[in-house]
Coordinates of C-alpha atoms in Angstrom, one line a residue:
M25 CA 0.1 0.0 0.1
L26 CA 3.0 2.5 0.8
S27 CA 5.4 3.7 -1.8
A28 CA 8.2 1.3 -3.1
S29 CA 10.5 3.9 -2.0
D30 CA 13.2 3.4 0.9
E31 CA 12.8 6.6 2.2
P32 CA 10.7 6.7 5.7
Q33 CA 7.0 7.5 5.3
S34 CA 5.6 10.5 7.1
W35 CA 2.6 10.2 9.2
Q36 CA 0.9 12.8 7.0
V37 CA 1.3 10.3 4.1
I38 CA 0.0 7.6 6.1
H39 CA -2.6 9.1 7.1
R40 CA -3.7 10.2 3.8
L41 CA -3.7 6.5 2.6
L42 CA -5.6 5.3 5.5
Y43 CA -8.2 8.2 5.6
P44 CA -10.6 6.4 3.2
M45 CA -10.7 3.3 5.0
M46 CA -10.7 5.0 8.4
P47 CA -12.2 8.5 8.2
D48 CA -11.8 8.5 12.2
L49 CA -8.1 8.3 12.1
P50 CA -6.4 11.0 14.2
K51 CA -4.4 13.5 12.2
T52 CA -1.7 13.6 14.4
L53 CA 0.6 11.3 16.5
T54 CA -0.3 13.1 19.7
E55 CA -3.8 11.5 19.4
L56 CA -3.2 8.0 18.8
N57 CA -3.9 6.5 22.2
R58 CA -6.9 4.3 21.6
T59 CA -7.6 1.4 20.2
S60 CA -10.8 1.1 17.9
Q61 CA -13.3 -1.1 15.8
D62 CA -14.2 0.4 12.6
G63 CA -16.8 -1.8 10.8
E64 CA -14.3 -4.5 9.1
L65 CA -11.4 -3.2 10.1
H66 CA -9.7 -3.4 13.9
V67 CA -7.2 -1.0 14.7
D68 CA -4.7 -1.5 17.5
I69 CA -2.4 1.6 18.8
H70 CA 0.3 1.2 21.3
R71 CA 2.7 3.9 22.5
T72 CA 6.0 3.4 23.9
E73 CA 8.6 6.0 24.9
D74 CA 10.0 6.7 21.7
C75 CA 7.1 5.3 19.0
F76 CA 3.9 4.4 18.2
R77 CA 2.9 1.2 17.0
L78 CA -0.3 0.7 14.3
T79 CA -1.8 -2.4 14.2
L80 CA -4.5 -2.9 11.5
R81 CA -6.5 -6.3 11.6
P82 CA -9.3 -6.8 9.2
T83 CA -12.0 -9.3 10.2
A84 CA -12.0 -11.0 7.2
T85 CA -10.3 -14.3 6.8
N86 CA -7.5 -13.3 3.9
Q87 CA -6.5 -10.0 5.4
I88 CA -4.3 -9.4 2.2
D89 CA -7.3 -9.6 -0.4
W90 CA -9.0 -7.4 2.0
F91 CA -6.8 -4.5 1.9
K92 CA -6.5 -4.8 -2.1
A93 CA -10.4 -4.8 -2.5
K94 CA -10.8 -2.0 -0.1
Q95 CA -8.3 0.1 -1.9
T96 CA -10.0 -0.7 -5.1
D97 CA -13.3 0.1 -3.9
V98 CA -12.4 3.3 -2.4
L99 CA -10.4 4.2 -5.7
S100 CA -13.5 3.2 -7.7
K101 CA -15.7 5.5 -5.5
Q102 CA -13.4 8.4 -5.9
L103 CA -13.1 8.0 -9.7
C104 CA -17.0 7.8 -10.0
D105 CA -17.5 10.6 -8.2
A106 CA -15.0 12.7 -10.1
V107 CA -16.4 11.4 -13.6
K108 CA -20.0 11.9 -12.4
H109 CA -19.5 15.5 -11.6
A110 CA -17.2 16.6 -14.3
P111 CA -18.2 19.8 -15.9
D112 CA -17.1 18.2 -19.6
L113 CA -19.3 15.7 -21.1
I114 CA -18.7 12.3 -20.7
W115 CA -20.3 9.2 -21.8
F116 CA -19.6 5.5 -22.7
T117 CA -21.0 3.5 -25.2
S118 CA -20.8 -0.2 -26.5
R119 CA -18.7 -1.1 -29.8
D120 CA -22.4 -1.2 -31.5
G121 CA -23.0 2.7 -30.1
V122 CA -25.3 1.9 -27.5
L123 CA -25.1 4.3 -24.5
L124 CA -24.3 2.5 -21.6
W125 CA -23.4 5.1 -19.1
S126 CA -23.2 9.0 -18.9
N127 CA -22.0 11.9 -16.6
D128 CA -24.4 14.5 -15.0
A129 CA -23.2 17.2 -17.6
F130 CA -24.0 15.0 -20.5
S131 CA -27.5 14.3 -19.1
H132 CA -28.3 17.9 -18.7
Y133 CA -26.8 18.9 -22.1
A134 CA -29.2 16.3 -23.5
E135 CA -32.4 17.7 -22.0
S136 CA -32.8 19.6 -25.5
Q137 CA -32.1 16.8 -27.4
N138 CA -35.1 14.6 -26.6
G139 CA -32.9 12.3 -23.7
P140 CA -29.3 10.9 -23.3
A141 CA -30.3 8.2 -25.8
A142 CA -31.4 10.1 -28.5
F143 CA -28.5 12.3 -28.0
C144 CA -25.9 9.9 -28.1
D145 CA -27.4 8.4 -31.5
H146 CA -27.4 11.8 -32.8
L147 CA -23.9 12.5 -31.7
A148 CA -23.2 8.9 -33.2
Q149 CA -24.6 10.0 -36.6
I150 CA -22.8 13.2 -37.0
L151 CA -19.4 11.8 -35.8
S152 CA -19.8 8.5 -38.0
D153 CA -17.4 9.9 -40.8
T154 CA -14.9 11.7 -38.4
D155 CA -11.9 11.0 -37.2
L156 CA -11.6 11.3 -33.5
S157 CA -8.1 10.4 -32.2
K158 CA -8.0 14.2 -31.9
P159 CA -10.3 16.9 -30.9
T160 CA -13.3 17.6 -33.1
R161 CA -15.3 20.5 -33.5
V162 CA -18.9 19.9 -34.1
K163 CA -22.1 21.8 -34.0
V164 CA -25.3 20.4 -32.5
A165 CA -29.0 21.7 -33.2
P166 CA -31.5 21.4 -30.5
A167 CA -34.6 19.1 -31.3
D168 CA -36.8 22.0 -31.7
T169 CA -34.4 23.7 -34.5
R170 CA -34.3 27.1 -33.1
P171 CA -30.9 28.3 -34.5
D172 CA -30.2 30.4 -32.0
L173 CA -29.9 27.8 -29.4
N174 CA -27.2 25.9 -31.6
R175 CA -24.3 24.6 -29.5
W176 CA -20.7 23.5 -30.2
L177 CA -18.5 20.8 -29.0
E178 CA -15.3 19.7 -29.1
V179 CA -15.2 15.9 -29.2
T180 CA -12.6 13.1 -28.4
R181 CA -12.9 9.4 -28.4
Q182 CA -11.0 6.7 -26.5
D183 CA -11.5 3.0 -27.2
T184 CA -11.1 0.5 -24.5
D185 CA -11.7 -3.1 -24.2
N186 CA -15.5 -2.7 -23.1
G187 CA -16.2 -0.2 -25.6
C188 CA -15.7 3.5 -26.3
V189 CA -15.7 6.6 -24.1
F190 CA -16.1 9.8 -25.3
F191 CA -15.0 13.3 -23.9
A192 CA -16.8 16.7 -25.2
T193 CA -16.0 20.2 -24.1
G194 CA -18.4 23.1 -24.6
I195 CA -16.7 25.7 -26.8
D196 CA -19.8 28.2 -27.5
G197 CA -17.7 31.0 -26.0
M198 CA -14.5 30.1 -28.1
V199 CA -16.9 29.8 -31.6
H200 CA -18.6 33.1 -30.8
A201 CA -15.3 34.7 -29.8
E202 CA -13.8 33.5 -33.3
A203 CA -16.9 34.6 -35.3
A204 CA -16.6 38.2 -33.8
Q205 CA -12.6 38.4 -34.5
H206 CA -13.5 36.9 -38.0
N207 CA -16.4 39.9 -38.6
F208 CA -14.0 42.6 -37.0
V209 CA -11.3 41.3 -39.5
Q210 CA -13.6 41.7 -42.5
T211 CA -14.8 45.0 -41.3
L212 CA -11.2 46.2 -41.0
S213 CA -10.4 44.5 -44.3
K214 CA -13.2 46.4 -46.2
T215 CA -11.7 49.7 -44.4
F216 CA -8.2 49.1 -45.2
A217 CA -9.3 48.3 -49.0
N218 CA -11.0 51.9 -49.1
L219 CA -8.4 53.8 -47.9
T220 CA -6.2 55.8 -50.1
T221 CA -3.2 55.7 -47.4
G222 CA -0.9 52.8 -48.2
L223 CA -0.7 50.5 -45.4
A224 CA 1.9 47.8 -44.7
I225 CA 2.3 45.9 -41.4
F226 CA 5.1 43.8 -40.4
D227 CA 5.2 41.4 -37.7
R228 CA 7.5 40.7 -34.6
D229 CA 9.7 38.6 -37.3
R230 CA 9.8 41.5 -39.5
R231 CA 7.8 39.9 -42.6
L232 CA 4.9 41.3 -44.1
M233 CA 1.6 40.7 -42.6
L234 CA -1.1 42.7 -44.1
F235 CA -1.3 45.6 -46.9
N236 CA -4.1 47.1 -48.8
P237 CA -4.5 47.7 -52.4
A238 CA -3.3 51.6 -52.0
L239 CA -0.1 50.1 -51.3
V240 CA 0.0 48.3 -54.6
D241 CA -1.1 51.6 -56.4
L242 CA 1.4 53.7 -54.7
S243 CA 4.6 51.8 -54.5
R244 CA 3.8 50.2 -58.1
V245 CA 5.2 46.8 -56.5
P246 CA 3.8 43.5 -57.9
I247 CA 1.0 42.1 -55.8
T248 CA 2.4 38.8 -55.9
F249 CA 5.6 39.9 -54.6
L250 CA 3.8 41.5 -51.5
S251 CA 1.6 38.2 -51.1
A252 CA 4.7 36.2 -50.8
R253 CA 5.0 37.9 -47.5
P254 CA 8.6 39.6 -47.9
A255 CA 11.1 40.7 -45.1
L256 CA 11.0 44.3 -44.4
F257 CA 14.3 44.7 -45.7
E258 CA 13.5 43.0 -49.1
F259 CA 10.0 45.3 -49.1
F260 CA 12.2 48.5 -49.0
D261 CA 14.7 47.0 -51.5
K262 CA 11.7 46.5 -53.9
L263 CA 10.7 49.9 -53.3
R264 CA 14.1 51.1 -54.2
E265 CA 14.3 48.9 -57.3
C266 CA 10.8 50.6 -58.2
R267 CA 12.2 53.9 -58.0
V268 CA 9.5 54.8 -55.1
M269 CA 12.2 56.0 -52.7
P270 CA 15.1 58.4 -53.0
E271 CA 18.2 56.8 -54.6
P272 CA 20.7 56.2 -52.0
K273 CA 24.5 57.6 -52.6
S274 CA 25.9 54.3 -51.3
Y275 CA 24.1 50.9 -51.0
D276 CA 26.1 50.3 -47.5
D277 CA 24.7 53.7 -46.2
W278 CA 21.5 52.8 -47.4
R279 CA 21.3 49.4 -45.4
E280 CA 22.7 51.1 -42.2
R281 CA 20.2 53.9 -42.8
L282 CA 17.2 51.1 -43.6
A283 CA 18.6 49.9 -39.8
K284 CA 18.0 53.1 -38.2
L285 CA 14.6 53.5 -40.0
V286 CA 13.2 50.3 -38.4
A287 CA 14.6 51.1 -35.0
A288 CA 13.0 54.8 -35.1
A289 CA 9.8 53.2 -36.2
S290 CA 9.8 50.7 -33.5
D291 CA 10.0 54.1 -31.3
D292 CA 7.1 55.9 -32.9
R293 CA 9.9 58.1 -34.1
F294 CA 9.8 57.8 -38.1
R295 CA 8.8 60.4 -40.3
E296 CA 10.2 61.1 -43.7
T297 CA 9.1 63.0 -46.9
W298 CA 10.6 61.5 -50.0
T299 CA 10.7 63.5 -53.3
L300 CA 11.0 61.2 -56.2
A301 CA 12.3 61.9 -59.5
S302 CA 8.8 61.2 -61.1
G303 CA 7.6 64.8 -59.3
Q304 CA 5.6 62.8 -56.6
T305 CA 5.9 63.5 -53.1
F306 CA 5.4 60.5 -50.4
D307 CA 4.8 61.4 -46.6
I308 CA 6.1 58.1 -44.9
T309 CA 5.3 57.3 -41.1
G310 CA 6.3 54.3 -38.9
Q311 CA 4.6 53.6 -36.0
P312 CA 4.9 50.5 -33.4
Y313 CA 2.0 47.9 -32.8
P314 CA 1.5 45.4 -30.3
D315 CA 3.6 42.4 -30.2
G316 CA 6.5 43.9 -31.8
A317 CA 4.7 44.7 -35.1
I318 CA 5.6 47.8 -37.1
A319 CA 3.1 49.7 -39.5
F320 CA 4.4 51.9 -42.2
L321 CA 1.8 54.5 -43.9
F322 CA 2.4 55.8 -47.4
N323 CA 0.6 59.0 -48.2
D324 CA 0.9 60.7 -51.6
I325 CA 0.8 64.3 -50.5
T326 CA 2.2 65.2 -54.2
A327 CA -1.2 67.5 -54.8
E328 CA -0.7 68.9 -51.3
V329 CA 3.0 70.2 -51.8
S330 CA 2.0 71.5 -55.2
L331 CA -0.8 73.5 -53.8
T332 CA 1.5 74.5 -50.9
R333 CA 4.4 75.7 -53.4
G334 CA 1.6 77.1 -55.5
Y335 CA 0.5 79.3 -52.4
R336 CA 4.2 80.0 -51.4
V337 CA 4.5 81.7 -55.1
E338 CA 1.1 83.5 -54.9
L339 CA 2.6 85.0 -51.5
D340 CA 5.8 85.8 -52.9
T341 CA 4.2 87.5 -55.8
L342 CA 1.7 89.6 -53.9
Q343 CA 4.6 90.8 -51.6
S344 CA 6.6 91.6 -54.5
V345 CA 4.0 93.8 -55.8
I346 CA 3.3 95.8 -52.6
D347 CA 6.9 96.3 -52.3
M348 CA 7.0 98.0 -55.6
I349 CA 4.3 100.4 -54.0
E350 CA 6.1 103.7 -53.2
D351 CA 3.4 104.3 -50.4
A352 CA 3.8 103.1 -46.9
V353 CA 1.2 100.1 -47.0
C354 CA 0.1 97.7 -44.1
V355 CA -2.9 95.4 -43.5
F356 CA -4.4 94.6 -40.4
D357 CA -7.2 91.7 -40.1
S358 CA -10.5 91.6 -38.4
Q359 CA -8.7 91.0 -34.9
G360 CA -6.4 94.1 -35.1
I361 CA -3.2 92.1 -35.9
L362 CA -0.6 93.2 -38.7
T363 CA -0.6 90.5 -41.5
L364 CA 1.3 92.3 -44.3
C365 CA 3.4 95.4 -44.8
N366 CA 5.5 96.4 -47.8
T367 CA 9.1 97.7 -47.9
A368 CA 8.1 101.3 -48.0
Y369 CA 6.3 100.9 -44.8
A370 CA 9.4 99.3 -42.8
T371 CA 11.8 102.0 -44.2
F372 CA 9.2 104.6 -43.3
W373 CA 8.8 103.4 -40.0
N374 CA 12.1 101.7 -39.6
T375 CA 11.0 98.3 -38.4
D376 CA 12.0 94.7 -39.5
P377 CA 8.8 93.1 -41.3
D378 CA 9.8 89.6 -40.2
A379 CA 9.5 90.7 -36.7
C380 CA 6.9 93.1 -36.3
I381 CA 4.2 91.3 -38.5
P382 CA 3.5 88.3 -35.9
E383 CA 3.2 90.8 -32.8
T384 CA 2.0 94.1 -33.9
T385 CA -1.5 95.1 -33.2
I386 CA -3.3 98.1 -34.3
L387 CA -3.2 99.4 -31.0
D388 CA 0.6 99.4 -30.6
A389 CA 0.8 100.4 -34.2
T390 CA -1.5 103.7 -33.8
Q391 CA 0.8 104.4 -30.5
T392 CA 3.8 104.5 -32.6
W393 CA 2.3 106.6 -35.5
K394 CA 0.7 109.1 -33.3
S395 CA 4.0 109.9 -31.7
A396 CA 5.3 111.0 -35.6
F397 CA 2.5 113.4 -36.1
H398 CA 1.0 116.4 -34.6
P399 CA -2.4 115.5 -32.5
S400 CA -5.2 114.2 -34.5
P401 CA -8.5 112.7 -33.6
L402 CA -7.6 110.0 -36.3
W403 CA -6.2 107.4 -34.0
P404 CA -9.2 106.1 -31.9
E405 CA -11.2 106.4 -34.6
L406 CA -8.9 104.2 -36.8
R407 CA -8.6 101.6 -33.8
D408 CA -12.4 101.2 -33.8
F409 CA -12.7 101.1 -37.6
V410 CA -10.2 98.2 -38.0
I411 CA -12.2 96.0 -35.2
N412 CA -15.6 97.0 -36.3
T413 CA -17.0 94.2 -38.7
T414 CA -20.1 96.2 -39.6
E415 CA -20.4 97.8 -42.8
R416 CA -17.5 100.1 -43.9
A417 CA -16.3 102.5 -46.4
S418 CA -13.2 103.8 -47.5
W419 CA -12.2 107.3 -46.3
D420 CA -9.0 109.3 -45.9
T421 CA -7.6 112.1 -43.5
D422 CA -4.6 114.4 -43.7
L423 CA -1.9 114.3 -41.3
R424 CA 1.1 116.5 -40.6
R425 CA 4.5 115.1 -39.4
K426 CA 6.3 116.7 -36.7
D427 CA 9.3 117.6 -39.3
G428 CA 6.5 119.5 -41.0
R429 CA 5.8 117.3 -44.1
E430 CA 2.1 116.4 -44.7
L431 CA 0.5 113.2 -45.6
V432 CA -2.3 111.4 -46.4
C433 CA -3.8 108.6 -44.4
R434 CA -5.8 106.5 -46.7
I435 CA -8.1 103.6 -45.0
D436 CA -9.9 101.1 -47.3
P437 CA -11.9 98.0 -45.9
I438 CA -10.9 94.7 -48.1
C439 CA -12.1 91.0 -47.8
H440 CA -12.6 89.2 -44.9
G441 CA -13.1 92.1 -42.6
A442 CA -9.5 93.2 -43.1
T443 CA -8.2 96.9 -43.5
L444 CA -5.8 98.2 -45.8
I445 CA -4.0 101.4 -44.4
R446 CA -1.5 103.8 -46.7
F447 CA 0.6 106.6 -45.8
C448 CA 1.4 108.5 -49.0
Q449 CA 2.3 112.0 -49.8
R450 CA -0.4 114.6 -50.4
P451 CA -0.9 115.0 -54.4
Q452 CA 0.4 118.2 -56.0
Q453 CA -2.5 120.4 -57.0
L454 CA -2.4 121.9 -60.4
D455 CA -2.7 125.7 -60.9
T456 CA -5.5 126.4 -63.2
H457 CA -4.5 129.8 -63.8
K458 CA -0.8 129.1 -64.7
G459 CA 0.0 128.8 -68.7
T460 CA -3.3 130.6 -69.4
E461 CA -1.9 134.2 -69.5
G462 CA -1.6 135.7 -73.1
L463 CA -4.0 133.0 -74.7
Q464 CA -6.5 134.5 -77.0
I465 CA -9.6 132.5 -78.0
V466 CA -9.8 133.3 -81.7
S467 CA -13.0 132.6 -83.5
A468 CA -13.3 130.2 -86.4

């Protein structure tokens, strides 16, 4: 009954072994001070100065057979209880498929299948052509054919000398989770397919795991190459061959730069703008993903770059035009912020346009202007006019500088609530009498 090991057995080991046959056996040695009769087993306990002697004497004639039978009976009861109350479905059939025994889980599961026998026959029909040497997934429909009550089982069979024992685990939660994941992946795939941004996702082994049609269109890389799940370096080498990235001066430098590129993308620090010989401009972003994956996004920003360049040309042209005007010209927006001035204005007021444009307000400007002119009621009216967005009309006023020069301040409302202000010289008035003396009107 004890282990075949020569090592001494502790009282805890002996107590565990004898407990099924003698539940009242004391848990500690200090309690071993009595002799008892427990059914078919008589226990004698003798305590000496340094040890305990425990004698078990079955009342049966053949004591060795009694111990073996008792041990087998206890083990059978334990196994029976374990199998009977197991959460998984377990049932035993004859070679002909007749149900011989089933546990509680099987009986409970079979309530919606017209009983255990009918459920066993139904499963036998489903599994007739299936190799059950490994776990097999089956769908079990209820007897009332309600599709919302379909159940999924993972079934395994073990052949024995007396028949076949089947084990089945309910996997409804797993199947539903897989279906939800499949639907989610399909939704993502449709979303990726409609994106204009090229998407390339590499797994932790740096092999292409996912790409969308936009990547094929932008990179001009054959779809057969992408479908073969190339490595990350192979992918970028292919981009280089297809001239979809700037040509490096040195291939060795290119490989080193590519390694740095991957490291930067892993830390969410990679973003570059590629200007190609074809005139296209790509914005490339690298982003880390869970489980060590990396995603690269390819955006064609050719139109945006062209628009920005065109806008920059228009601004430069506009600045050149107003710089050609001899009058000091400045523009304030509807918030009263200086947004534009010409060279004549910067010279007239001795300012740096690059420094003053982002910071100067109409209040600051009028404070500077009025210090150079004789007192005038213009400045408060001008401030109100610039900030006021109601209906406005052009007007002008005369000003006299402290050095005696006379100027005209011209105020014109322009688009989007902005205001154009000009400081110009007073135009010379023509003398209508000059040059008319000595003229005579001669009749025809």
